[in-house]
Coordinates of C-alpha atoms and ligand atoms in Angstrom, one line a residue:
M1 CA 0.1 0.1 -0.2
K2 CA 2.3 2.5 1.0
S3 CA 4.8 2.0 -2.0
F4 CA 1.6 2.3 -4.4
S5 CA 0.8 5.8 -2.7
K6 CA 4.8 6.8 -3.3
K7 CA 4.3 5.9 -7.1
Y8 CA 0.9 7.2 -7.2
K9 CA 2.2 10.2 -5.7
F10 CA 5.4 10.4 -8.1
I11 CA 3.1 9.6 -11.3
L12 CA 1.4 12.6 -9.7
I13 CA 4.0 15.2 -9.3
S14 CA 5.7 14.2 -13.0
M15 CA 1.9 14.8 -14.7
M16 CA 2.2 18.2 -12.8
I17 CA 5.6 19.1 -13.4
L18 CA 4.7 18.1 -17.0
A19 CA 1.5 20.3 -17.1
L20 CA 3.7 23.6 -15.8
T21 CA 6.6 23.2 -18.3
S22 CA 4.5 22.7 -21.5
C23 CA 2.4 25.6 -20.5
N24 CA 5.9 27.6 -19.5
K25 CA 7.2 26.9 -22.9
A26 CA 4.3 28.9 -24.1
V27 CA 4.9 31.1 -21.7
K28 CA 8.5 31.5 -22.2
T29 CA 9.8 34.8 -22.6
G30 CA 10.6 35.5 -26.7
N31 CA 13.7 34.5 -28.6
K32 CA 13.9 35.1 -32.0
N33 CA 15.8 32.2 -33.3
S34 CA 13.5 29.4 -31.3
E35 CA 11.2 27.8 -32.7
T36 CA 7.8 29.3 -33.7
S37 CA 5.0 28.0 -30.6
N38 CA 2.2 26.4 -31.8
K39 CA 0.1 27.7 -28.5
I40 CA -0.9 30.0 -25.9
C41 CA -1.9 30.0 -22.4
I42 CA -4.9 30.9 -20.2
S43 CA -5.3 31.5 -16.9
G44 CA -8.3 32.1 -14.9
L45 CA -10.8 29.5 -16.8
E46 CA -11.6 26.2 -15.1
K47 CA -8.1 24.7 -14.3
E48 CA -5.0 26.9 -13.4
N49 CA -3.6 27.5 -16.8
I50 CA -5.1 25.7 -20.2
E51 CA -3.3 25.4 -23.4
V52 CA -5.1 26.5 -26.6
K53 CA -3.3 25.5 -29.9
V54 CA -3.2 27.9 -32.4
D55 CA -4.7 25.3 -34.9
E56 CA -8.0 25.1 -32.4
I57 CA -8.0 29.2 -33.1
K58 CA -7.7 28.8 -36.8
K59 CA -10.7 26.2 -36.2
L60 CA -13.0 28.9 -35.3
K61 CA -15.1 31.0 -37.7
K62 CA -13.3 33.0 -39.4
V63 CA -13.5 37.2 -39.6
N64 CA -11.9 38.9 -42.1
K65 CA -11.9 42.8 -41.4
D66 CA -10.3 46.2 -42.7
V67 CA -8.9 48.1 -39.3
V68 CA -6.8 51.1 -38.5
A69 CA -4.6 51.3 -36.0
V70 CA -3.9 54.1 -33.8
T71 CA -0.7 54.5 -32.3
S72 CA -0.3 57.3 -29.3
S73 CA 1.6 59.6 -30.8
G74 CA -1.3 59.6 -33.3
E75 CA 0.2 57.4 -36.4
R76 CA -2.7 55.3 -38.5
N77 CA -2.1 52.1 -39.9
E78 CA -4.3 50.3 -42.0
M79 CA -4.4 46.8 -42.5
N80 CA -6.6 43.8 -43.4
V81 CA -6.9 40.9 -40.5
S82 CA -7.7 37.9 -40.1
G83 CA -8.5 35.2 -37.2
G84 CA -10.9 33.9 -34.7
L85 CA -13.1 36.1 -32.3
L86 CA -12.1 35.4 -28.5
E87 CA -15.8 35.2 -27.6
E88 CA -16.1 32.0 -29.5
L89 CA -13.3 31.0 -27.8
L90 CA -14.3 31.8 -24.6
G91 CA -17.5 29.9 -25.4
K92 CA -16.3 26.7 -25.1
Y93 CA -15.3 27.2 -21.8
N94 CA -19.1 28.5 -20.4
K95 CA -17.4 32.0 -20.8
S96 CA -17.9 35.4 -22.5
Q97 CA -15.9 38.5 -22.1
K98 CA -19.0 40.7 -21.3
N99 CA -18.8 39.3 -18.2
L100 CA -15.4 39.2 -17.1
S101 CA -13.7 42.4 -15.2
I102 CA -10.3 42.4 -16.4
V103 CA -8.5 40.3 -19.5
R104 CA -4.7 40.4 -19.6
F105 CA -2.8 39.9 -23.2
I106 CA 1.0 39.0 -22.7
A107 CA 3.6 38.9 -24.9
T108 CA 6.6 37.0 -25.7
D109 CA 8.6 40.0 -25.3
G110 CA 7.7 41.1 -21.9
Y111 CA 4.7 43.7 -23.3
S112 CA 1.6 43.3 -21.0
I113 CA -1.9 45.3 -21.7
D114 CA -5.4 45.0 -19.1
I115 CA -8.5 45.0 -21.6
P116 CA -10.8 47.2 -19.6
K117 CA -14.8 46.3 -18.9
E118 CA -16.1 49.0 -21.1
V119 CA -13.9 47.4 -24.4
L120 CA -14.9 44.0 -23.0
E121 CA -18.2 44.4 -23.1
N122 CA -18.7 46.8 -26.5
R123 CA -16.0 45.4 -29.1
D124 CA -14.6 42.3 -31.1
I125 CA -11.8 40.7 -30.1
I126 CA -10.2 39.1 -32.7
L127 CA -6.6 36.4 -32.2
A128 CA -5.8 37.3 -35.6
Y129 CA -3.2 34.8 -37.6
E130 CA -3.2 36.4 -40.5
I131 CA -2.5 40.5 -41.6
D132 CA -2.2 41.6 -45.1
G133 CA -3.0 37.8 -46.4
K134 CA 0.3 36.8 -45.0
P135 CA 0.4 34.4 -42.0
L136 CA 2.1 36.2 -38.5
F137 CA 5.2 34.9 -36.8
E138 CA 6.2 37.8 -35.0
D139 CA 8.5 36.8 -31.9
S140 CA 7.9 33.4 -32.4
Q141 CA 4.6 33.5 -31.6
P142 CA 1.7 33.6 -34.6
L143 CA -0.9 35.7 -32.4
R144 CA -1.6 39.4 -32.6
I145 CA -4.8 40.7 -31.0
I146 CA -6.5 43.3 -33.0
I147 CA -9.3 45.5 -31.3
P148 CA -11.8 47.4 -33.9
D149 CA -12.1 50.9 -32.9
E150 CA -9.6 50.6 -29.8
R151 CA -5.9 52.4 -29.8
A152 CA -3.4 50.3 -31.2
M153 CA -1.7 50.1 -27.5
Y154 CA -4.0 46.7 -26.9
W155 CA -2.7 44.8 -30.4
V156 CA -0.6 42.8 -28.6
K157 CA 1.9 41.3 -31.2
G158 CA 3.2 38.0 -30.0
L159 CA 0.6 37.0 -27.7
N160 CA 1.2 34.6 -25.4
K161 CA -0.6 34.3 -22.5
I162 CA -4.2 35.4 -21.5
E163 CA -4.9 35.9 -17.9
I164 CA -8.3 36.2 -17.0
V165 CA -10.3 37.9 -14.0
E166 CA -14.1 37.7 -13.4
N167 CA -16.3 40.1 -12.0
D168 CA -16.9 38.6 -8.5
K169 CA -12.8 38.1 -8.3
K170 CA -12.4 41.9 -9.0
Q171 CA -10.6 43.7 -7.0
G172 CA -9.3 47.4 -6.8
N173 CA -12.8 48.7 -6.5
K174 CA -12.7 49.6 -3.1
E175 CA -13.5 53.5 -2.8
I176 CA -11.0 55.7 -2.6
D177 CA -10.7 58.1 1.4
K178 CA -7.5 59.1 1.0
I179 CA -5.3 61.0 -1.6
I180 CA -1.4 61.2 -1.0
I181 CA 0.0 64.4 -2.8
F182 CA 2.8 62.9 -4.8
D183 CA 5.2 65.9 -4.8
T184 CA 5.3 66.1 -0.9
A185 CA 5.6 62.2 -0.7
I186 CA 8.7 61.7 -3.1
L187 CA 10.8 64.5 -0.9
D188 CA 11.9 61.7 1.6
L189 CA 12.4 59.0 -1.2
K190 CA 16.2 58.3 -2.7
Q191 CA 15.9 59.7 -5.9
E192 CA 18.3 57.7 -8.5
D193 CA 19.7 59.4 -11.4
Y194 CA 17.9 58.0 -14.5
K195 CA 18.8 58.5 -18.0
Y196 CA 16.0 59.6 -20.3
Y197 CA 17.0 60.2 -24.2
E198 CA 19.5 63.0 -24.1
S199 CA 19.2 64.0 -20.3
V200 CA 19.9 62.7 -16.7
D201 CA 16.4 63.3 -14.7
K202 CA 15.7 61.6 -11.7
A203 CA 13.5 58.6 -10.1
I204 CA 12.0 56.7 -7.8
K205 CA 11.3 53.3 -7.0
T206 CA 7.4 52.9 -7.0
N207 CA 7.8 50.0 -4.7
D208 CA 9.6 52.6 -2.5
L209 CA 6.6 54.8 -2.7
L210 CA 4.2 52.4 -2.2
T211 CA 5.6 50.7 1.0
S212 CA 6.4 53.9 2.8
H213 CA 2.5 55.1 1.8
A214 CA 0.7 52.6 1.0
S215 CA 1.8 49.5 2.9
D216 CA -1.2 47.9 3.9
N217 CA -3.8 48.7 1.2
I218 CA -2.1 47.3 -1.9
E219 CA -4.3 45.3 -4.8
D220 CA -3.3 43.4 -7.3
E221 CA -4.3 46.0 -9.7
I222 CA -3.2 50.0 -10.0
F223 CA -5.4 52.1 -11.9
I224 CA -3.0 55.0 -13.6
K225 CA -4.8 58.3 -15.5
A226 CA -2.8 60.8 -17.2
A227 CA -3.5 64.3 -18.0
D228 CA -4.1 63.3 -22.1
G229 CA -6.9 61.5 -20.6
L230 CA -5.7 57.8 -21.0
E231 CA -6.8 55.5 -18.1
K232 CA -5.0 52.2 -17.9
S233 CA -4.5 49.4 -15.1
E234 CA -1.7 47.9 -14.4
S235 CA -0.3 44.6 -12.7
N236 CA 1.1 45.3 -9.3
K237 CA 3.9 43.4 -10.1
V238 CA 4.9 45.1 -13.0
F239 CA 4.2 48.5 -11.6
R240 CA 6.4 47.6 -8.5
D241 CA 8.8 46.4 -10.4
A242 CA 9.4 50.2 -12.2
Y243 CA 10.4 53.8 -11.7
I244 CA 8.3 56.8 -11.8
K245 CA 10.3 59.6 -13.3
T246 CA 9.7 62.9 -11.0
T247 CA 11.5 65.5 -13.3
G248 CA 12.4 66.4 -16.7
K249 CA 10.2 65.7 -19.9
D250 CA 6.7 63.7 -19.7
S251 CA 7.4 63.3 -16.0
P252 CA 5.6 62.1 -13.4
I253 CA 6.4 59.1 -16.1
F254 CA 6.4 55.4 -15.0
L255 CA 8.8 53.4 -16.7
S256 CA 11.8 51.2 -17.0
S257 CA 14.3 50.0 -19.1
D258 CA 13.2 46.1 -18.5
M259 CA 10.0 47.4 -20.0
P260 CA 8.5 47.4 -23.5
K261 CA 8.4 51.3 -24.5
G262 CA 4.6 50.8 -25.0
M263 CA 4.2 50.5 -21.8
T264 CA 5.5 53.6 -20.1
V265 CA 2.5 56.2 -19.2
K266 CA 3.7 60.1 -19.7
D267 CA 2.4 62.8 -17.5
I268 CA 0.5 60.8 -14.8
L269 CA -2.1 62.6 -13.1
W270 CA -2.7 60.3 -10.3
F271 CA -2.7 56.6 -9.9
S272 CA -5.0 54.6 -7.3
T273 CA -4.4 51.2 -5.6
G274 CA -7.0 49.9 -2.8
S275 CA -8.7 52.6 -1.2
T276 CA -5.6 55.2 -1.7
S277 CA -4.7 57.3 -4.9
F278 CA -1.4 59.4 -5.3
L279 CA -1.9 62.8 -6.9
S280 CA 0.7 64.8 -8.9
I281 CA 0.0 68.5 -7.9
S282 CA 2.5 69.4 -10.5
K283 CA 0.4 67.9 -13.3
S284 CA -3.0 68.7 -11.9
F285 CA -2.0 72.6 -12.5
E286 CA -1.7 71.7 -16.3
Y287 CA -4.9 69.1 -16.3
F288 CA -7.6 71.4 -14.3
D289 CA -8.8 75.2 -14.4
E290 CA -7.1 77.4 -12.6
S291 CA -9.3 78.8 -9.7
N292 CA -8.7 81.9 -7.8
S293 CA -9.5 82.3 -3.6
D294 CA -8.8 85.9 -2.2
N295 CA -6.1 86.6 -5.0
I296 CA -4.2 83.0 -4.5
K297 CA -4.0 80.8 -7.7
G298 CA -4.4 77.7 -7.4
I299 CA -6.7 74.4 -7.9
L300 CA -10.2 73.8 -6.5
F301 CA -9.9 70.6 -4.7
K302 CA -13.7 69.8 -5.3
D303 CA -12.3 69.2 -8.7
I304 CA -9.7 67.0 -7.6
M305 CA -12.4 65.1 -5.6
D306 CA -14.6 64.6 -8.2
D307 CA -12.1 63.5 -11.0
I308 CA -10.7 60.7 -8.5
D309 CA -14.0 60.0 -7.2
L310 CA -13.0 60.4 -3.8
T311 CA -15.7 59.3 -0.8
K312 CA -18.3 61.9 0.5
G313 CA -18.0 62.5 4.4
N314 CA -18.6 65.0 6.6
T315 CA -15.4 65.9 7.7
Y316 CA -11.5 65.8 5.8
I317 CA -8.5 65.8 7.7
F318 CA -5.5 67.5 6.1
V319 CA -2.0 66.5 7.1
A320 CA 1.6 67.9 6.7
K321 CA 4.6 66.1 6.2
D322 CA 5.8 66.6 9.5
G323 CA 2.3 65.7 11.1
Y324 CA 0.5 68.7 11.6
K325 CA -2.9 68.4 10.6
V326 CA -6.4 70.2 10.6
E327 CA -10.1 68.9 10.3
V328 CA -12.4 70.9 8.4
S329 CA -16.5 70.3 7.3
S330 CA -17.1 69.1 3.6
E331 CA -18.3 72.5 2.7
D332 CA -14.9 74.1 3.3
A333 CA -13.1 71.0 2.0
N334 CA -15.2 71.9 -1.0
N335 CA -14.1 75.6 -1.3
C336 CA -10.5 75.0 -0.5
I337 CA -7.7 75.2 -3.4
L338 CA -4.3 73.8 -3.7
Y339 CA -1.5 75.9 -4.5
K340 CA 2.5 75.5 -4.6
N341 CA 4.3 78.3 -2.7
E342 CA 7.5 80.1 -3.6
D343 CA 9.9 77.3 -2.1
N344 CA 7.6 74.8 -4.4
K345 CA 5.9 73.4 -1.5
V346 CA 2.3 72.0 -1.4
V347 CA 0.3 74.5 0.7
V348 CA -3.8 74.0 0.9
Y349 CA -5.6 77.7 1.8
F350 CA -9.1 77.7 3.3
S351 CA -11.0 80.8 2.4
G352 CA -12.8 82.4 5.7
L353 CA -10.7 80.1 7.8
E354 CA -8.2 81.7 10.4
K355 CA -5.0 81.2 9.3
S356 CA -3.7 78.3 11.0
T357 CA -5.7 75.9 9.0
S358 CA -3.4 76.9 6.1
V359 CA -1.5 73.4 5.7
K360 CA 2.0 73.6 4.4
D361 CA 3.5 70.9 2.8
L362 CA 0.4 69.4 2.6
L363 CA 1.2 65.1 2.7
F364 CA -2.4 63.7 2.5
I365 CA -6.0 64.2 3.0
E366 CA -8.0 61.7 4.4
V367 CA -11.6 61.4 4.7
K368 CA -12.7 60.5 8.2
R369 CA -15.2 58.2 8.7
Ligands
LIG401 N1 4.3 42.3 -28.6 C1 4.4 43.5 -28.1 N2 2.3 44.6 -28.7 C2 2.8 45.8 -28.5 C3 3.6 46.4 -28.5 C4 4.7 45.7 -28.1 O1 5.8 46.6 -27.0 N3 5.0 44.7 -27.7 N4 3.4 48.1 -28.4 C5 1.9 48.2 -28.4 C6 1.7 49.7 -28.8 S1 1.7 51.0 -27.7 C7 1.3 50.5 -30.3 S2 1.0 51.6 -30.6 C8 0.9 49.2 -31.1 C9 2.3 49.5 -32.2 O2 1.7 48.6 -33.6 P1 3.0 48.5 -34.9 O3 4.1 48.3 -34.2 O4 2.3 47.7 -35.3 O5 2.7 49.9 -35.5 O6 1.7 47.4 -30.8 C10 1.1 47.3 -29.5 N5 1.4 46.0 -29.4
LIG402 MO1 1.6 53.3 -28.9

């Protein structure tokens, strides 16, 4: 009996290793010389990892479409694509993309992108294996994601893995109850030299920022909004392994030398994880309309609250870097403005309240529960 169970265990473990490695092969980072992979890996369906052969995708109903890829710089690329629909593939596992909260596509070159719910609900997602009549062989993976009428940043080349997050498992949809002022928060962090094109700027590790200011409050997804209106979610892992450049061109910009360029996010206005949001005051001046209160020019805090969707409360607490804090009513919070003083410090100003309420070196604002 004992030897049987041992043998059984051995077989089981060997099978598990086999299953792992066979799926891992598809997940392996691209090597231009390696042979073409003939499968992709899907996680989040009934089993942890499911392998789907490219041949199976070619057996789906073939759709053919003229599409235009629009890049972030506004460049337009017309092409004719053929492939199968993700929706039909998911149907084989009794799933529909319309009920998923996030689908993440990962490529052999490390590129990854989250497809948001609105896109999943409204668009066809084509698993393309032919472009302009020719079969695809990008980076040893023959599939490209095409989402007609959505920007090219979603059109992942060399598709290797699909990660599926269902509605009920969704994280990161907590209410925001704390806004941390990015400009103040980075002052105490280590700033490294960061080479960016022809200049050397300063950058912080995102991990340093998160561990020192949101350590107990980090979810699997980070939501980023840029000053041009772009909204994007990123996995915690990818986010934490990268940098935010805090000075010079395009800053604050999320980037890393290990990350494909298309994954960088320029001109970050704010990003949120769990119930905490980090706000760039420098970018706020470019994004929000300027307000004037008793001849002080700044940004209306109400506009920030609306944009970030901060939870409503009766009392708001404004806290400085040195711990100095004031509590104000929602009415006062709705009317206050944030600005930068001559020392480049972030200050909150409440019209009609005594001078002692004006918090200098503002670090965060919290909704009192
Ligand atoms: N694998 C992979 N796919 C990718 C990218 C990438 O870096 N790697 N960049 C994306 C971005 S940001 C854009 S704009 C388009 C560019 O597509 P093109 O090279 O066909 O112009 O591909 C998208 N798909
Ligand atoms: Mo792009």
